CSV table of C-alpha atoms and ligand atoms in Angstrom, one decimal:
chain,number,residue,atom,x,y,z
A,1,MET,CA,148.5,68.4,144.3
A,2,LYS,CA,144.9,69.7,144.7
A,3,THR,CA,142.6,70.7,142.0
A,4,LEU,CA,141.3,74.2,142.7
A,5,LEU,CA,137.9,74.3,144.1
A,6,ASN,CA,135.2,76.2,142.4
A,7,ASP,CA,135.2,79.7,144.1
A,8,ALA,CA,131.5,79.6,144.5
A,9,ASP,CA,131.8,76.5,146.6
A,10,SER,CA,134.2,78.1,149.0
A,11,ALA,CA,132.0,81.2,149.1
A,12,GLY,CA,128.8,79.3,149.7
A,13,GLY,CA,127.6,80.4,146.3
A,14,PRO,CA,125.2,78.9,143.7
A,15,GLU,CA,124.3,75.4,142.6
A,16,ALA,CA,127.2,75.3,140.2
A,17,ALA,CA,129.5,75.2,143.2
A,18,LEU,CA,129.6,71.5,144.0
A,19,SER,CA,129.3,70.2,140.5
A,20,GLY,CA,131.9,67.4,141.0
A,21,GLU,CA,130.4,63.9,141.2
A,22,THR,CA,133.7,62.0,141.6
A,23,ILE,CA,136.7,62.7,143.8
A,24,ARG,CA,140.1,61.2,144.2
A,25,ILE,CA,141.3,61.1,147.8
A,26,ARG,CA,144.8,60.5,149.0
A,27,GLY,CA,144.4,59.2,152.5
A,28,GLY,CA,146.4,58.9,155.6
A,29,ARG,CA,146.3,62.6,156.6
A,30,PRO,CA,144.4,63.6,159.8
A,31,LEU,CA,141.6,66.2,159.3
A,32,ARG,CA,142.4,69.3,161.4
A,33,GLY,CA,140.7,72.6,161.6
A,34,ARG,CA,137.3,74.2,162.0
A,35,VAL,CA,134.0,73.7,160.2
A,36,GLU,CA,130.6,75.5,160.8
A,37,VAL,CA,127.3,73.7,160.8
A,38,LYS,CA,124.1,75.5,159.9
A,39,GLY,CA,120.5,74.6,160.4
A,40,ALA,CA,119.4,71.0,160.5
A,41,LYS,CA,118.4,69.5,157.2
A,42,ASN,CA,115.7,67.6,159.0
A,43,LEU,CA,114.2,70.7,160.5
A,44,VAL,CA,114.8,73.3,157.8
A,45,THR,CA,112.9,71.4,155.1
A,46,LYS,CA,109.9,70.9,157.3
A,47,ALA,CA,109.9,74.6,158.5
A,48,MET,CA,109.8,75.6,154.9
A,49,VAL,CA,106.7,73.5,154.4
A,50,ALA,CA,105.1,75.1,157.5
A,51,ALA,CA,105.5,78.5,155.8
A,52,LEU,CA,102.6,77.4,153.6
A,53,LEU,CA,100.3,77.5,156.6
A,54,GLY,CA,100.8,81.2,157.4
A,55,ASP,CA,98.6,84.1,156.3
A,56,THR,CA,101.6,86.3,156.3
A,57,PRO,CA,105.3,85.9,155.1
A,58,SER,CA,107.8,83.8,157.0
A,59,THR,CA,111.6,84.1,157.5
A,60,LEU,CA,113.9,81.1,158.1
A,61,ARG,CA,117.5,81.7,159.2
A,62,ASP,CA,120.6,79.4,159.0
A,63,VAL,CA,119.2,77.5,156.0
A,64,PRO,CA,122.1,75.3,154.6
A,65,ASP,CA,122.9,75.4,150.9
A,66,ILE,CA,122.0,71.7,150.2
A,67,SER,CA,120.0,70.1,147.5
A,68,ASP,CA,117.1,68.9,149.7
A,69,VAL,CA,116.5,72.6,150.4
A,70,LYS,CA,116.5,73.4,146.7
A,71,VAL,CA,113.9,70.6,146.1
A,72,VAL,CA,111.6,72.0,148.7
A,73,ARG,CA,112.1,75.6,147.6
A,74,SER,CA,111.2,74.6,144.1
A,75,LEU,CA,108.1,72.6,145.2
A,76,LEU,CA,106.9,75.7,147.2
A,77,GLU,CA,107.5,77.8,144.1
A,78,VAL,CA,105.4,75.5,141.9
A,79,HIS,CA,102.6,76.0,144.4
A,80,GLY,CA,102.8,79.8,144.0
A,81,VAL,CA,104.9,80.6,147.1
A,82,ARG,CA,107.4,83.4,146.5
A,83,VAL,CA,110.8,82.4,147.9
A,84,GLU,CA,113.6,85.0,148.2
A,85,SER,CA,117.0,84.9,149.7
A,86,GLY,CA,117.6,87.5,152.4
A,87,ALA,CA,120.7,89.7,152.9
A,88,GLU,CA,122.1,87.5,155.7
A,89,GLU,CA,123.7,84.3,154.2
A,90,GLY,CA,121.3,81.4,154.8
A,91,THR,CA,118.1,83.4,155.2
A,92,LEU,CA,115.1,82.6,153.1
A,93,HIS,CA,111.8,84.6,153.0
A,94,PHE,CA,108.5,82.9,152.0
A,95,ASP,CA,105.4,84.7,150.9
A,96,PRO,CA,102.5,82.2,150.6
A,97,SER,CA,99.9,84.8,149.7
A,98,GLY,CA,99.7,83.6,146.0
A,99,ALA,CA,99.6,79.8,146.8
A,100,VAL,CA,97.8,77.8,144.1
A,101,ALA,CA,97.4,74.2,143.1
A,102,ALA,CA,100.3,73.0,141.1
A,103,HIS,CA,100.1,71.0,137.8
A,104,PHE,CA,100.9,67.3,138.1
A,105,GLU,CA,103.9,67.6,135.7
A,106,GLU,CA,105.4,70.4,137.8
A,107,ILE,CA,105.1,68.2,141.0
A,108,ASP,CA,106.2,65.1,139.2
A,109,ALA,CA,109.4,66.8,138.1
A,110,HIS,CA,110.5,66.4,141.7
A,111,ALA,CA,109.6,62.7,142.0
A,112,GLY,CA,112.3,60.7,143.5
A,113,ALA,CA,114.3,63.7,144.7
A,114,SER,CA,113.3,63.8,148.3
A,115,ARG,CA,110.9,62.5,150.9
A,116,ILE,CA,109.6,66.0,152.0
A,117,PRO,CA,106.8,66.3,149.4
A,118,ILE,CA,104.7,64.0,151.6
A,119,LEU,CA,104.6,66.6,154.3
A,120,PHE,CA,102.9,69.1,151.9
A,121,CYS,CA,99.6,67.1,152.4
A,122,GLY,CA,98.2,68.8,155.5
A,123,PRO,CA,99.0,72.4,154.5
A,124,LEU,CA,97.8,71.9,150.9
A,125,LEU,CA,94.6,70.2,152.1
A,126,HIS,CA,93.8,73.2,154.4
A,127,LEU,CA,94.8,75.7,151.7
A,128,LEU,CA,93.4,74.1,148.5
A,129,GLY,CA,91.4,71.1,149.5
A,130,GLU,CA,93.6,68.7,147.7
A,131,ALA,CA,97.2,67.5,147.5
A,132,LEU,CA,99.1,65.4,144.9
A,133,ILE,CA,102.1,63.5,146.0
A,134,PRO,CA,104.7,62.2,143.5
A,135,ASP,CA,106.8,59.1,143.9
A,136,LEU,CA,109.0,59.9,146.9
A,137,GLY,CA,112.8,59.8,147.0
A,138,GLY,CA,115.3,60.0,149.8
A,139,CYS,CA,118.0,57.5,150.8
A,140,ARG,CA,117.5,53.9,149.8
A,141,ILE,CA,117.9,52.4,153.3
A,142,GLY,CA,114.9,50.2,153.5
A,143,ASP,CA,111.3,50.0,152.2
A,144,ARG,CA,110.4,53.4,153.8
A,145,PRO,CA,106.6,52.9,153.6
A,146,ILE,CA,104.2,55.8,154.1
A,147,ASN,CA,101.3,53.9,155.8
A,148,PHE,CA,101.5,55.9,159.0
A,149,HIS,CA,101.2,59.1,157.1
A,150,MET,CA,98.2,57.9,155.1
A,151,ASP,CA,96.4,56.4,158.1
A,152,ALA,CA,96.9,59.7,160.0
A,153,LEU,CA,95.5,61.8,157.1
A,154,ARG,CA,92.5,59.5,156.9
A,155,ALA,CA,91.9,59.9,160.7
A,156,PHE,CA,91.7,63.7,160.0
A,157,GLY,CA,89.0,63.0,157.4
A,158,ALA,CA,91.1,63.1,154.2
A,159,ILE,CA,90.4,60.7,151.3
A,160,VAL,CA,93.4,59.0,149.9
A,161,ASP,CA,93.3,57.8,146.3
A,162,LYS,CA,96.1,56.1,144.5
A,163,SER,CA,96.1,57.0,140.8
A,164,TYR,CA,98.5,56.6,137.9
A,165,GLU,CA,99.7,60.2,138.7
A,166,GLY,CA,100.8,59.3,142.3
A,167,ILE,CA,98.7,59.7,145.4
A,168,ARG,CA,95.8,62.2,145.3
A,169,ILE,CA,94.5,63.3,148.7
A,170,THR,CA,91.3,65.4,149.1
A,171,ALA,CA,89.3,66.7,152.0
A,172,PRO,CA,85.9,67.8,150.6
A,173,ASP,CA,84.5,68.4,154.1
A,174,GLY,CA,87.6,69.9,155.6
A,175,LEU,CA,89.8,68.3,158.3
A,176,HIS,CA,88.9,67.6,161.9
A,177,GLY,CA,91.0,66.8,165.0
A,178,ALA,CA,91.9,63.2,165.4
A,179,ASN,CA,92.9,60.6,168.0
A,180,ILE,CA,96.0,58.9,166.7
A,181,GLU,CA,98.5,56.4,168.1
A,182,LEU,CA,101.5,55.8,165.9
A,183,PRO,CA,102.7,52.1,165.7
A,184,TYR,CA,106.2,53.5,166.0
A,185,PRO,CA,107.5,57.0,166.9
A,186,SER,CA,108.1,57.9,163.3
A,187,VAL,CA,109.7,61.3,162.7
A,188,GLY,CA,107.9,62.0,159.4
A,189,ALA,CA,104.5,60.8,160.6
A,190,THR,CA,104.7,63.0,163.7
A,191,GLU,CA,105.5,65.9,161.5
A,192,GLN,CA,102.6,65.0,159.2
A,193,VAL,CA,100.3,65.0,162.2
A,194,LEU,CA,101.6,68.4,163.5
A,195,LEU,CA,101.4,70.1,160.1
A,196,THR,CA,97.9,68.9,159.6
A,197,ALA,CA,96.4,69.2,163.2
A,198,VAL,CA,97.4,72.8,163.7
A,199,ARG,CA,94.6,74.0,161.4
A,200,ALA,CA,92.2,71.1,161.8
A,201,LYS,CA,88.9,71.7,163.5
A,202,GLY,CA,89.1,70.6,167.2
A,203,THR,CA,91.8,68.9,169.2
A,204,THR,CA,94.2,66.2,168.1
A,205,GLU,CA,95.9,63.8,170.5
A,206,LEU,CA,99.0,62.1,169.1
A,207,ARG,CA,100.4,59.2,171.1
A,208,ASN,CA,103.7,57.5,170.6
A,209,ALA,CA,105.0,60.6,168.9
A,210,ALA,CA,108.6,61.2,167.9
A,211,ILE,CA,110.3,63.8,170.1
A,212,GLU,CA,113.5,64.4,168.2
A,213,PRO,CA,115.0,67.9,168.8
A,214,GLU,CA,114.1,68.8,165.2
A,215,ILE,CA,110.5,68.0,166.0
A,216,MET,CA,110.6,70.2,169.1
A,217,ASP,CA,112.0,73.0,166.9
A,218,LEU,CA,109.2,72.5,164.4
A,219,ILE,CA,106.8,72.8,167.3
A,220,ALA,CA,108.5,76.1,168.2
A,221,VAL,CA,108.0,77.3,164.6
A,222,LEU,CA,104.3,76.4,164.7
A,223,GLN,CA,103.9,78.0,168.1
A,224,LYS,CA,105.4,81.2,166.7
A,225,MET,CA,102.8,81.0,164.0
A,226,GLY,CA,99.9,80.9,166.5
A,227,ALA,CA,99.5,77.1,167.0
A,228,ILE,CA,98.6,75.6,170.4
A,229,ILE,CA,100.6,72.4,171.0
A,230,SER,CA,101.4,70.9,174.3
A,231,TYR,CA,103.9,68.2,175.0
A,232,GLU,CA,102.6,65.7,177.6
A,233,PRO,CA,104.6,62.9,179.3
A,234,ASN,CA,105.1,59.6,177.5
A,235,ARG,CA,105.4,60.8,173.9
A,236,VAL,CA,101.9,62.4,173.8
A,237,LEU,CA,101.3,65.6,171.9
A,238,LEU,CA,98.1,67.6,172.2
A,239,ILE,CA,97.3,70.0,169.3
A,240,GLU,CA,94.4,72.4,169.5
A,241,GLY,CA,93.4,73.4,166.0
A,242,VAL,CA,93.1,77.2,165.3
A,243,ASP,CA,91.4,79.0,162.4
A,244,SER,CA,94.4,80.8,161.1
A,245,LEU,CA,98.2,81.0,161.5
A,246,ARG,CA,100.6,83.8,160.7
A,247,GLY,CA,104.2,83.7,159.3
A,248,TYR,CA,107.2,83.1,161.5
A,249,ASP,CA,110.7,84.4,162.0
A,250,HIS,CA,113.0,81.5,163.1
A,251,ARG,CA,116.6,80.5,163.3
A,252,ALA,CA,116.8,76.7,162.7
A,253,ILE,CA,118.3,74.4,165.2
A,254,PHE,CA,121.9,73.3,164.3
A,255,ASP,CA,122.4,70.1,162.3
A,256,ARG,CA,123.5,67.6,165.0
A,257,ASN,CA,123.8,64.9,162.3
A,258,GLU,CA,126.4,66.9,160.5
A,259,ALA,CA,128.2,67.7,163.8
A,260,ALA,CA,128.3,64.0,164.7
A,261,SER,CA,129.7,63.2,161.2
A,262,TRP,CA,132.6,65.6,161.6
A,263,ALA,CA,133.2,64.3,165.2
A,264,CYS,CA,133.6,60.8,163.8
A,265,ALA,CA,135.8,62.1,161.0
A,266,ALA,CA,138.2,63.4,163.7
A,267,LEU,CA,138.0,60.1,165.4
A,268,ALA,CA,138.6,58.0,162.3
A,269,THR,CA,141.4,60.1,160.9
A,270,ASP,CA,143.1,60.8,164.2
A,271,GLY,CA,142.4,64.5,163.6
A,272,ASP,CA,141.2,67.4,165.6
A,273,ILE,CA,138.0,69.2,164.5
A,274,PHE,CA,136.2,72.1,166.0
A,275,VAL,CA,132.6,72.1,164.9
A,276,GLY,CA,131.2,75.6,165.2
A,277,GLY,CA,127.5,75.8,166.0
A,278,ALA,CA,127.3,72.4,167.6
A,279,ARG,CA,125.6,72.2,171.0
A,280,GLN,CA,125.9,69.7,173.8
A,281,GLN,CA,122.3,69.5,174.8
A,282,GLU,CA,121.0,67.8,171.7
A,283,MET,CA,124.1,65.6,171.4
A,284,LEU,CA,124.2,64.1,174.9
A,285,THR,CA,123.7,60.5,173.7
A,286,PHE,CA,126.2,60.9,170.9
A,287,LEU,CA,128.8,62.4,173.2
A,288,ASN,CA,128.5,59.5,175.7
A,289,VAL,CA,129.2,57.0,172.9
A,290,PHE,CA,131.9,59.1,171.4
A,291,ARG,CA,133.7,59.3,174.8
A,292,LYS,CA,133.3,55.5,175.4
A,293,ALA,CA,134.8,54.8,172.0
A,294,GLY,CA,137.9,56.7,173.0
A,295,GLY,CA,137.0,60.2,171.7
A,296,TRP,CA,137.9,63.4,173.6
A,297,PHE,CA,135.7,66.5,173.3
A,298,ASP,CA,135.5,70.0,174.8
A,299,VAL,CA,132.2,71.8,174.8
A,300,ARG,CA,132.7,75.6,174.3
A,301,GLU,CA,130.4,78.5,174.0
A,302,ASP,CA,130.4,78.5,170.2
A,303,GLY,CA,130.8,74.8,169.4
A,304,ILE,CA,132.5,71.6,170.3
A,305,GLN,CA,136.0,70.4,169.6
A,306,PHE,CA,136.5,66.7,168.8
A,307,ARG,CA,139.6,64.5,168.7
A,308,ARG,CA,140.9,61.1,169.8
A,309,GLY,CA,141.8,60.4,173.4
A,310,ASP,CA,144.5,57.9,174.3
A,311,ARG,CA,143.2,55.1,172.1
A,312,LEU,CA,140.0,53.9,170.4
A,313,THR,CA,138.0,51.3,172.3
A,314,PRO,CA,135.2,49.0,171.0
A,315,VAL,CA,131.6,49.8,171.9
A,316,VAL,CA,128.2,48.2,171.7
A,317,VAL,CA,125.5,50.6,170.5
A,318,GLU,CA,122.0,50.3,169.2
A,319,THR,CA,120.3,53.0,167.1
A,320,ASP,CA,117.0,54.2,168.4
A,321,VAL,CA,114.5,57.0,168.3
A,322,HIS,CA,115.4,60.1,170.4
A,323,PRO,CA,116.7,60.2,173.1
A,324,GLY,CA,118.5,57.1,171.8
A,325,PHE,CA,121.5,56.9,169.5
A,326,MET,CA,120.4,58.2,166.1
A,327,THR,CA,120.4,55.9,163.1
A,328,ASP,CA,122.2,58.7,161.2
A,329,TRP,CA,125.2,58.5,163.5
A,330,GLN,CA,126.1,54.9,163.1
A,331,GLN,CA,127.7,55.0,159.6
A,332,PRO,CA,130.6,57.5,160.4
A,333,LEU,CA,131.0,55.9,163.8
A,334,ILE,CA,131.5,52.4,162.2
A,335,VAL,CA,134.5,53.8,160.2
A,336,ALA,CA,136.2,54.9,163.5
A,337,LEU,CA,135.3,51.6,165.1
A,338,THR,CA,137.4,49.7,162.4
A,339,GLN,CA,140.4,51.3,164.2
A,340,ALA,CA,139.4,50.4,167.7
A,341,GLN,CA,141.2,47.6,169.6
A,342,GLY,CA,138.6,44.8,169.8
A,343,THR,CA,135.1,43.9,168.7
A,344,SER,CA,132.2,46.4,168.5
A,345,VAL,CA,128.6,45.7,167.8
A,346,VAL,CA,126.2,48.2,166.1
A,347,HIS,CA,122.6,47.2,166.2
A,348,GLU,CA,120.5,49.1,163.6
A,349,THR,CA,116.9,49.1,164.8
A,350,VAL,CA,115.3,52.0,163.0
A,351,TYR,CA,115.8,50.9,159.3
A,352,GLU,CA,115.9,47.4,158.0
A,353,ASN,CA,118.6,48.0,155.4
A,354,ARG,CA,121.1,50.6,156.7
A,355,LEU,CA,124.2,48.5,157.1
A,356,GLY,CA,124.7,47.6,153.4
A,357,PHE,CA,127.2,50.5,153.1
A,358,THR,CA,129.7,48.4,155.1
A,359,GLU,CA,130.5,46.2,152.1
A,360,ALA,CA,132.7,48.9,150.7
A,361,LEU,CA,134.4,49.3,154.0
A,362,VAL,CA,135.2,45.6,153.9
A,363,GLN,CA,136.6,46.2,150.4
A,364,MET,CA,138.9,48.8,152.0
A,365,GLY,CA,140.2,46.3,154.5
A,366,ALA,CA,137.7,46.5,157.4
A,367,ASP,CA,136.6,43.4,159.3
A,368,ILE,CA,132.8,43.9,159.4
A,369,VAL,CA,130.2,41.1,159.5
A,370,VAL,CA,126.6,42.1,159.0
A,371,HIS,CA,123.9,39.9,160.6
A,372,PRO,CA,120.8,40.6,158.5
A,373,GLN,CA,118.5,39.3,161.2
A,374,GLY,CA,120.2,41.0,164.1
A,375,ILE,CA,121.9,39.3,167.1
A,376,ASP,CA,121.3,39.3,170.8
A,377,SER,CA,123.7,41.0,173.1
A,378,PRO,CA,123.6,41.3,176.9
A,379,GLU,CA,123.8,45.1,176.8
A,380,ARG,CA,120.4,45.4,175.0
A,381,ARG,CA,118.3,48.2,176.5
A,382,VAL,CA,115.2,47.6,174.4
A,383,PRO,CA,113.7,44.3,173.0
A,384,ARG,CA,114.8,43.4,169.5
A,385,ARG,CA,112.7,44.8,166.7
A,386,ALA,CA,111.6,42.7,163.8
A,387,LEU,CA,113.4,44.9,161.3
A,388,GLU,CA,116.8,45.1,162.9
A,389,GLN,CA,120.3,44.2,161.6
A,390,ALA,CA,123.7,44.1,163.4
A,391,ALA,CA,127.2,44.8,162.3
A,392,VAL,CA,130.1,43.2,164.2
A,393,VAL,CA,133.2,45.3,163.7
A,394,THR,CA,136.6,43.9,164.7
A,395,GLY,CA,139.6,46.1,164.8
A,396,PRO,CA,142.1,47.5,164.3
A,397,THR,CA,142.4,46.8,160.6
A,398,PRO,CA,144.5,49.1,158.4
A,399,LEU,CA,142.3,50.6,155.6
A,400,HIS,CA,143.5,50.9,152.1
A,401,GLY,CA,142.2,52.9,149.1
A,402,ALA,CA,139.5,51.6,146.8
A,403,GLU,CA,137.0,52.7,144.2
A,404,VAL,CA,133.6,53.1,145.8
A,405,VAL,CA,130.2,54.5,144.8
A,406,VAL,CA,128.2,56.6,147.3
A,407,PRO,CA,125.1,54.6,148.1
A,408,ASP,CA,123.2,57.1,150.3
A,409,LEU,CA,123.8,60.3,152.3
A,410,ARG,CA,125.3,59.0,155.6
A,411,GLY,CA,126.9,55.8,154.0
A,412,GLY,CA,128.5,58.1,151.4
A,413,TYR,CA,129.9,60.4,154.1
A,414,SER,CA,131.4,57.4,155.8
A,415,TYR,CA,133.1,56.3,152.6
A,416,VAL,CA,134.8,59.7,152.3
A,417,ILE,CA,136.2,59.5,155.9
A,418,ALA,CA,137.2,55.9,155.4
A,419,ALA,CA,139.1,57.0,152.3
A,420,LEU,CA,140.7,59.9,154.2
A,421,ALA,CA,141.8,57.5,157.0
A,422,ALA,CA,143.0,54.9,154.5
A,423,GLN,CA,146.6,54.5,153.1
A,424,GLY,CA,146.7,55.1,149.4
A,425,GLU,CA,144.4,56.5,146.9
A,426,SER,CA,140.6,56.1,146.6
A,427,VAL,CA,138.1,57.2,144.0
A,428,VAL,CA,134.6,58.1,145.4
A,429,SER,CA,131.9,58.6,142.8
A,430,ASN,CA,128.2,59.6,143.0
A,431,MET,CA,129.2,62.4,145.4
A,432,GLY,CA,126.0,64.4,144.4
A,433,ILE,CA,124.1,62.4,147.0
A,434,ILE,CA,126.3,63.9,149.8
A,435,ARG,CA,125.2,67.4,148.6
A,436,ARG,CA,121.7,66.5,149.7
A,437,GLY,CA,122.6,67.0,153.3
A,438,TYR,CA,126.2,68.4,153.7
A,439,GLU,CA,126.7,72.1,152.9
A,440,LYS,CA,129.9,73.2,151.1
A,441,PHE,CA,131.2,69.7,151.5
A,442,PHE,CA,134.3,70.1,149.4
A,443,ALA,CA,135.2,73.5,150.9
A,444,LYS,CA,135.0,72.0,154.4
A,445,LEU,CA,137.2,69.0,153.4
A,446,ASP,CA,139.6,71.5,152.0
A,447,ALA,CA,139.6,73.7,155.1
A,448,LEU,CA,140.4,70.6,157.2
A,449,GLY,CA,143.4,69.7,155.1
A,450,ALA,CA,142.1,66.8,153.1
A,451,ASP,CA,144.1,65.8,150.1
A,452,PHE,CA,141.7,65.3,147.2
A,453,ASP,CA,140.9,66.3,143.6
A,454,VAL,CA,137.5,66.7,142.0
A,455,ILE,CA,138.0,64.6,138.9
A,456,GLY,CA,134.6,64.3,137.3
B,1,EPU,N1,107.9,53.9,158.9
B,1,EPU,C1,106.8,53.1,158.5
B,1,EPU,N2,105.7,53.7,158.0
B,1,EPU,C2,105.6,55.1,157.8
B,1,EPU,C3,106.7,55.9,158.2
B,1,EPU,C4,107.8,55.3,158.8
B,1,EPU,O1,106.9,51.9,158.7
B,1,EPU,O2,104.6,55.5,157.3
B,1,EPU,C5,109.1,53.3,159.5
B,1,EPU,C6,110.3,53.5,158.5
B,1,EPU,O3,110.3,52.5,157.5
B,1,EPU,C7,111.5,53.3,159.5
B,1,EPU,C8,110.9,53.9,160.8
B,1,EPU,O4,109.5,53.9,160.7
B,1,EPU,O5,111.8,51.9,159.7
B,1,EPU,C9,111.4,55.3,161.1
B,1,EPU,O6,111.1,56.2,160.0
B,1,EPU,P1,110.8,57.7,160.3
B,1,EPU,O7,109.5,58.0,159.7
B,1,EPU,O8,111.1,58.1,161.7
B,1,EPU,O9,111.9,58.4,159.4
B,1,EPU,P2,111.7,59.6,158.3
B,1,EPU,O10,110.8,60.6,158.8
B,1,EPU,O11,111.5,59.0,156.9
B,1,EPU,C10,113.7,61.1,159.2
B,1,EPU,C11,114.9,61.6,158.6
B,1,EPU,C12,116.0,60.5,158.5
B,1,EPU,C13,116.2,59.9,159.8
B,1,EPU,C14,114.9,59.4,160.4
B,1,EPU,C15,115.1,58.8,161.8
B,1,EPU,C16,114.1,63.4,157.3
B,1,EPU,C17,113.9,64.0,156.0
B,1,EPU,N3,114.6,62.2,157.4
B,1,EPU,O12,113.2,60.1,158.2
B,1,EPU,O13,117.1,61.2,158.0
B,1,EPU,O14,117.2,58.9,159.7
B,1,EPU,O15,114.0,60.4,160.5
B,1,EPU,O16,115.5,59.8,162.7
B,1,EPU,O17,113.8,64.1,158.3
B,1,EPU,C18,119.1,61.4,156.8
B,1,EPU,O18,119.2,62.6,157.3
B,1,EPU,O19,120.1,60.9,156.2
B,1,EPU,C19,117.9,60.6,157.1
B,1,EPU,C20,117.7,59.5,156.4
């Protein structure tokens, strides 16, 4: 029997909607049906920050109802930006004309909630001459240092001071174009440079930039605002600073991480899921691996249908920056690989601690051995990174229910689909973390026929 979902959840309503933190799942039932994905969390939150750079209001469409968006909305509001929801579901309007410096207490109230506050630096420095950054949050998947961000800001002429309040950044003489080479194509540091360089005096050259589709979409947003950004071969971005930018009207790129998550849910539970809004182009690498692992998909005009083919087969994958296999895709894939006939290897090369979630899968019956220092494998495309780890997954192993606690966004999602694929009952707690990145999560599970109750 299913506990009735909060109506507001099904209707995409307010915060109260997904208040449950703990769910009980009765597994063994394939997920079948249709879900829609909206704008990408990893673009939407950055485009919201970009609205601060405009002289006129901006409109962002397809904004998902997730808690990361709420955190950024609230941070914009404490800086005097008026944020209003539009008539079309998922539309937000931003009016930055009243932007002001925020009090430390107001900013600090968001400490630990998200990693996005760090991207406020450039826009706030241009607007107000200073920025205050609280302790950052986000998933605990490694050290997640911010040295690339701080080095880049210094290259633009900013002064970075660490105080008891957090990090205080000032630019008494304004910001000038810079010549920057990132030690690694970091997504966040590339966004930091873009959001700062567009209004700096002179030209910025960024080498070894991240080129994820969400970054290209952010570049599209900034170009709509009046920025001049060219994308050169070999990960080079050239940004010619301009004196002023206007607001934008933009529909966010779809969330390919969410699309890949549901695809893996279909694979793991032997289900059949149509993901409305998913597009092939940005998922080419994922689709190749999905097919090699025994998945079947059909690309249609309005989305992609995913299910199992004849049987699941083991694969060797390594996570990488775009156009490689994203680090956010490995967790749900690993659940499916526990049901493949043979041994798979997943090399995690982006974060140094993103395989810890597998412990709970082992508790559920999976055969997964994590090698904290990584392992060699003949299929390697790139040399090993110092950070990396590897998971060796041997299947098929029947999964059984367990009590598990969501550790981080993608790991948590993988626990839910493992519980859905498992025989028996599981209790999954700390579900609030999943709300950071998956919109209407319970409503979607319900629509796909999952058997679960919200119990706490
Ligand atoms: N790094 C540094 N120093 C820095 C910045 C990064 O050493 O100053 C290292 C990180 O520790 C990591 C690697 O560089 O080992 C890559 O980090 P990156 O900066 O690319 O990641 P991010 O910007 O913090 C975003 C997404 C992540 C996604 C990664 C990789 C957002 C809000 N987060 O993080 O998404 O995994 O890029 O694509 O955009 C998620 O959605 O669950 C998630 C964690």
